[in-house]
PDB file of C-alpha atoms in Angstrom:
ATOM      1  CA  MET A   1    -113.955-168.776 -25.833  1.00 37.00           C
ATOM      2  CA  ALA A   2    -115.994-165.571 -25.437  1.00 33.00           C
ATOM      3  CA  SER A   3    -114.925-162.864 -28.207  1.00 27.00           C
ATOM      4  CA  PRO A   4    -112.950-159.692 -27.171  1.00 22.00           C
ATOM      5  CA  VAL A   5    -116.636-157.731 -27.250  1.00 23.00           C
ATOM      6  CA  HIS A   6    -118.835-159.889 -25.737  1.00 23.00           C
ATOM      7  CA  HIS A   7    -116.453-160.075 -22.427  1.00 26.00           C
ATOM      8  CA  ARG A   8    -116.502-156.576 -22.423  1.00 28.00           C
ATOM      9  CA  THR A   9    -120.183-156.231 -22.754  1.00 27.00           C
ATOM     10  CA  GLY A  10    -120.033-158.543 -19.773  1.00 34.00           C
ATOM     11  CA  ARG A  11    -117.579-156.129 -18.015  1.00 37.00           C
ATOM     12  CA  ARG A  12    -120.141-153.816 -17.939  1.00 38.00           C
ATOM     13  CA  ALA A  13    -122.946-155.901 -17.588  1.00 38.00           C
ATOM     14  CA  SER A  14    -121.239-156.673 -13.750  1.00 38.00           C
ATOM     15  CA  THR A  15    -120.426-152.838 -13.490  1.00 39.00           C
ATOM     16  CA  ALA A  16    -123.925-151.949 -14.195  1.00 39.00           C
ATOM     17  CA  ALA A  17    -124.864-155.024 -11.327  1.00 39.00           C
ATOM     18  CA  LEU A  18    -122.143-153.725  -8.984  1.00 41.00           C
ATOM     19  CA  VAL A  19    -123.705-150.139  -9.647  1.00 41.00           C
ATOM     20  CA  ILE A  20    -127.084-151.019  -9.061  1.00 43.00           C
ATOM     21  CA  VAL A  21    -126.278-153.241  -6.042  1.00 42.00           C
ATOM     22  CA  VAL A  22    -124.011-150.586  -3.777  1.00 44.00           C
ATOM     23  CA  ALA A  23    -126.833-147.534  -4.350  1.00 43.00           C
ATOM     24  CA  ALA A  24    -129.763-150.004  -2.719  1.00 43.00           C
ATOM     25  CA  LEU A  25    -127.034-150.205  -0.443  1.00 44.00           C
ATOM     26  CA  LEU A  26    -126.258-146.111  -0.041  1.00 46.00           C
ATOM     27  CA  SER A  27    -129.974-145.691   0.129  1.00 45.00           C
ATOM     28  CA  ALA A  28    -130.128-147.750   2.750  1.00 47.00           C
ATOM     29  CA  CYS A  29    -127.731-146.727   5.050  1.00 76.00           C
ATOM     30  CA  LEU A  30    -128.962-143.449   4.668  1.00 88.00           C
ATOM     31  CA  GLY A  31    -129.541-141.735   8.540  1.00 93.00           C
ATOM     32  CA  PRO A  32    -133.838-141.520   9.611  1.00 94.00           C
ATOM     33  CA  ALA A  33    -132.992-137.822   9.542  1.00 94.00           C
ATOM     34  CA  GLN A  34    -131.196-138.215   5.358  1.00 96.00           C
ATOM     35  CA  SER A  35    -134.689-140.167   5.153  1.00 96.00           C
ATOM     36  CA  GLN A  36    -136.916-138.317   5.130  1.00 97.00           C
ATOM     37  CA  VAL A  37    -135.109-135.341   3.021  1.00 98.00           C
ATOM     38  CA  GLN A  38    -134.595-137.296   0.547  1.00 98.00           C
ATOM     39  CA  ARG A  39    -138.314-138.227   1.066  1.00 97.00           C
ATOM     40  CA  GLU A  40    -139.717-134.729   1.266  1.00 97.00           C
ATOM     41  CA  LEU A  41    -137.904-134.183  -2.049  1.00 98.00           C
ATOM     42  CA  ASN A  42    -139.054-136.968  -3.864  1.00 98.00           C
ATOM     43  CA  ALA A  43    -142.706-136.275  -2.167  1.00 98.00           C
ATOM     44  CA  ASP A  44    -142.656-133.022  -4.024  1.00 98.00           C
ATOM     45  CA  ARG A  45    -141.286-134.323  -7.099  1.00 98.00           C
ATOM     46  CA  THR A  46    -143.655-137.376  -7.411  1.00 98.00           C
ATOM     47  CA  ALA A  47    -146.868-134.868  -7.234  1.00 98.00           C
ATOM     48  CA  HIS A  48    -145.895-133.214  -9.960  1.00 98.00           C
ATOM     49  CA  LYS A  49    -145.602-136.099 -12.011  1.00 98.00           C
ATOM     50  CA  LEU A  50    -141.689-136.096 -11.849  1.00 98.00           C
ATOM     51  CA  ARG A  51    -140.215-139.200 -10.817  1.00 97.00           C
ATOM     52  CA  ALA A  52    -138.510-140.566  -7.607  1.00 98.00           C
ATOM     53  CA  LEU A  53    -134.568-138.897  -7.556  1.00 98.00           C
ATOM     54  CA  PRO A  54    -132.700-141.983  -6.654  1.00 97.00           C
ATOM     55  CA  ILE A  55    -129.151-141.224  -3.987  1.00 97.00           C
ATOM     56  CA  ASN A  56    -126.313-140.766  -6.361  1.00 97.00           C
ATOM     57  CA  TYR A  57    -122.880-142.135  -4.238  1.00 95.00           C
ATOM     58  CA  ASP A  58    -121.008-138.884  -5.017  1.00 96.00           C
ATOM     59  CA  ALA A  59    -123.317-136.276  -4.349  1.00 98.00           C
ATOM     60  CA  GLN A  60    -124.407-138.044  -1.526  1.00 97.00           C
ATOM     61  CA  ALA A  61    -121.028-137.906   0.470  1.00 97.00           C
ATOM     62  CA  LYS A  62    -121.260-134.023  -0.939  1.00 97.00           C
ATOM     63  CA  ALA A  63    -124.165-132.836   0.304  1.00 98.00           C
ATOM     64  CA  GLN A  64    -123.905-135.017   3.533  1.00 98.00           C
ATOM     65  CA  ALA A  65    -120.425-133.572   4.475  1.00 97.00           C
ATOM     66  CA  TRP A  66    -121.670-129.768   3.150  1.00 98.00           C
ATOM     67  CA  ALA A  67    -124.133-129.661   4.965  1.00 98.00           C
ATOM     68  CA  GLU A  68    -121.808-130.678   8.260  1.00 98.00           C
ATOM     69  CA  LYS A  69    -120.056-127.645   7.096  1.00 98.00           C
ATOM     70  CA  LEU A  70    -122.530-125.521   7.259  1.00 98.00           C
ATOM     71  CA  ALA A  71    -123.832-126.330  10.118  1.00 98.00           C
ATOM     72  CA  ARG A  72    -120.524-126.287  12.182  1.00 98.00           C
ATOM     73  CA  GLU A  73    -119.883-122.882  11.182  1.00 98.00           C
ATOM     74  CA  ARG A  74    -123.955-121.381  11.440  1.00 97.00           C
ATOM     75  CA  LYS A  75    -123.801-119.887   7.838  1.00 95.00           C
ATOM     76  CA  LEU A  76    -125.580-120.449   4.781  1.00 97.00           C
ATOM     77  CA  TYR A  77    -123.058-120.391   1.548  1.00 97.00           C
ATOM     78  CA  HIS A  78    -123.300-122.654  -1.512  1.00 97.00           C
ATOM     79  CA  SER A  79    -120.185-125.280  -1.914  1.00 97.00           C
ATOM     80  CA  ARG A  80    -118.043-124.932  -5.174  1.00 96.00           C
ATOM     81  CA  LEU A  81    -120.174-128.040  -7.538  1.00 95.00           C
ATOM     82  CA  THR A  82    -117.797-129.512  -8.950  1.00 96.00           C
ATOM     83  CA  ASP A  83    -115.822-130.115  -5.430  1.00 95.00           C
ATOM     84  CA  ASN A  84    -115.804-133.888  -4.344  1.00 94.00           C
ATOM     85  CA  ILE A  85    -117.907-134.975  -7.986  1.00 96.00           C
ATOM     86  CA  HIS A  86    -116.201-137.768  -9.364  1.00 96.00           C
ATOM     87  CA  VAL A  87    -118.410-138.976 -12.141  1.00 96.00           C
ATOM     88  CA  LYS A  88    -119.196-138.078 -15.658  1.00 96.00           C
ATOM     89  CA  TRP A  89    -121.303-135.364 -14.750  1.00 96.00           C
ATOM     90  CA  CYS A  90    -123.398-132.943 -17.760  1.00 97.00           C
ATOM     91  CA  SER A  91    -124.984-130.389 -14.620  1.00 97.00           C
ATOM     92  CA  LEU A  92    -124.986-130.086 -11.116  1.00 98.00           C
ATOM     93  CA  GLY A  93    -127.174-127.971  -8.928  1.00 98.00           C
ATOM     94  CA  GLU A  94    -127.763-127.483  -5.320  1.00 98.00           C
ATOM     95  CA  ASN A  95    -129.832-126.046  -2.718  1.00 98.00           C
ATOM     96  CA  ILE A  96    -129.051-124.712   0.953  1.00 98.00           C
ATOM     97  CA  GLY A  97    -131.023-124.235   3.591  1.00 98.00           C
ATOM     98  CA  TYR A  98    -132.147-124.050   7.291  1.00 98.00           C
ATOM     99  CA  GLY A  99    -134.804-124.049   9.678  1.00 98.00           C
ATOM    100  CA  PRO A 100    -136.596-125.841  12.570  1.00 98.00           C
ATOM    101  CA  SER A 101    -137.381-129.016  10.532  1.00 97.00           C
ATOM    102  CA  VAL A 102    -136.590-130.814   7.414  1.00 97.00           C
ATOM    103  CA  ALA A 103    -140.451-130.356   6.435  1.00 97.00           C
ATOM    104  CA  SER A 104    -140.019-126.365   7.296  1.00 97.00           C
ATOM    105  CA  ILE A 105    -136.802-126.706   5.617  1.00 98.00           C
ATOM    106  CA  GLU A 106    -138.995-128.395   2.491  1.00 98.00           C
ATOM    107  CA  ASP A 107    -141.496-126.139   2.324  1.00 98.00           C
ATOM    108  CA  ALA A 108    -139.212-123.012   1.781  1.00 98.00           C
ATOM    109  CA  TYR A 109    -137.484-124.415  -1.840  1.00 98.00           C
ATOM    110  CA  MET A 110    -140.614-124.957  -2.719  1.00 98.00           C
ATOM    111  CA  ASN A 111    -142.029-121.476  -1.501  1.00 98.00           C
ATOM    112  CA  SER A 112    -138.999-120.502  -3.477  1.00 97.00           C
ATOM    113  CA  PRO A 113    -138.739-120.135  -7.567  1.00 98.00           C
ATOM    114  CA  ALA A 114    -134.854-120.478  -7.939  1.00 97.00           C
ATOM    115  CA  HIS A 115    -135.419-124.088  -5.606  1.00 98.00           C
ATOM    116  CA  ARG A 116    -138.443-124.846  -6.766  1.00 98.00           C
ATOM    117  CA  ALA A 117    -137.076-125.138 -10.518  1.00 98.00           C
ATOM    118  CA  ASN A 118    -134.017-127.435  -9.030  1.00 98.00           C
ATOM    119  CA  ILE A 119    -136.730-129.899  -7.194  1.00 98.00           C
ATOM    120  CA  LEU A 120    -138.599-130.263 -10.935  1.00 98.00           C
ATOM    121  CA  ALA A 121    -136.026-130.112 -12.866  1.00 98.00           C
ATOM    122  CA  SER A 122    -136.894-132.944 -15.173  1.00 97.00           C
ATOM    123  CA  LYS A 123    -133.216-133.678 -16.503  1.00 98.00           C
ATOM    124  CA  TRP A 124    -132.016-135.061 -12.733  1.00 98.00           C
ATOM    125  CA  ASN A 125    -131.092-138.654 -12.813  1.00 98.00           C
ATOM    126  CA  GLY A 126    -129.816-138.535  -9.331  1.00 98.00           C
ATOM    127  CA  VAL A 127    -129.351-136.772  -5.959  1.00 98.00           C
ATOM    128  CA  GLY A 128    -127.960-136.718  -2.260  1.00 98.00           C
ATOM    129  CA  VAL A 129    -129.439-135.313   0.287  1.00 98.00           C
ATOM    130  CA  GLY A 130    -127.516-133.813   3.881  1.00 98.00           C
ATOM    131  CA  TYR A 131    -128.616-133.013   7.466  1.00 98.00           C
ATOM    132  CA  ALA A 132    -127.264-131.066   9.810  1.00 98.00           C
ATOM    133  CA  LYS A 133    -127.869-130.154  13.180  1.00 98.00           C
ATOM    134  CA  ASN A 134    -126.644-127.480  15.185  1.00 98.00           C
ATOM    135  CA  GLY A 135    -128.509-126.502  18.605  1.00 97.00           C
ATOM    136  CA  ASN A 136    -132.735-126.012  17.575  1.00 97.00           C
ATOM    137  CA  ARG A 137    -131.458-125.197  14.044  1.00 98.00           C
ATOM    138  CA  VAL A 138    -132.144-127.632  11.403  1.00 98.00           C
ATOM    139  CA  TYR A 139    -129.587-127.614   7.889  1.00 98.00           C
ATOM    140  CA  THR A 140    -130.264-129.553   4.700  1.00 98.00           C
ATOM    141  CA  VAL A 141    -128.416-130.178   1.332  1.00 98.00           C
ATOM    142  CA  HIS A 142    -130.181-131.637  -2.413  1.00 98.00           C
ATOM    143  CA  VAL A 143    -126.702-131.828  -4.410  1.00 98.00           C
ATOM    144  CA  PHE A 144    -128.942-132.147  -8.083  1.00 98.00           C
ATOM    145  CA  ILE A 145    -126.645-134.700 -10.714  1.00 98.00           C
ATOM    146  CA  LYS A 146    -127.359-135.513 -14.097  1.00 98.00           C
ATOM    147  CA  THR A 147    -124.728-138.256 -15.476  1.00 96.00           C
ATOM    148  CA  CYS A 148    -123.579-138.682 -18.453  1.00 91.00           C
TER     149      CYS A 148
END
C-alpha cells in the first residue's frame, strides 16, 4: 500500500501531466491570427536569447477577451490586470496596441521602451495573446504572467 506522501506525489505528477497536456492542447487551439501574435512575440524574445513563452490558460482567456473588447469599443486602454487570473501569480504585465497588422504592432511594441521591457523581461513564465479586428484596425494584447 502506498504511503500518503507517495500518493500525494503521484497525484501531483498526474496533475502536472494534465497541465502539460492542457497547455499543449490550448496552444494547438490558437487561431491563425493568435498564433501569429505569439510567434512574433517569441521571435523577439528568442532573438534576444530569451526562451519562448508558452501559453498560460488564464492569461490567454483574458488577453483574447480584452482584445475583443478593445476592438468592439474601438478604444485602447489597459485592463485591470488581476481580473480573471485565477492561478497563483507573482507578477503580471500587459501590452495593448492597434495598427494595420500584427507585425506592425509588434514592431511598435519593440520601439516603445515600456512595451519592449515587458516583452524582454526574463521573469515571465507564461503569456496570453489576444487578437481582434474591427474594420482595417487590428488589436493585439499580450498578458504576461509569472506563476509562483
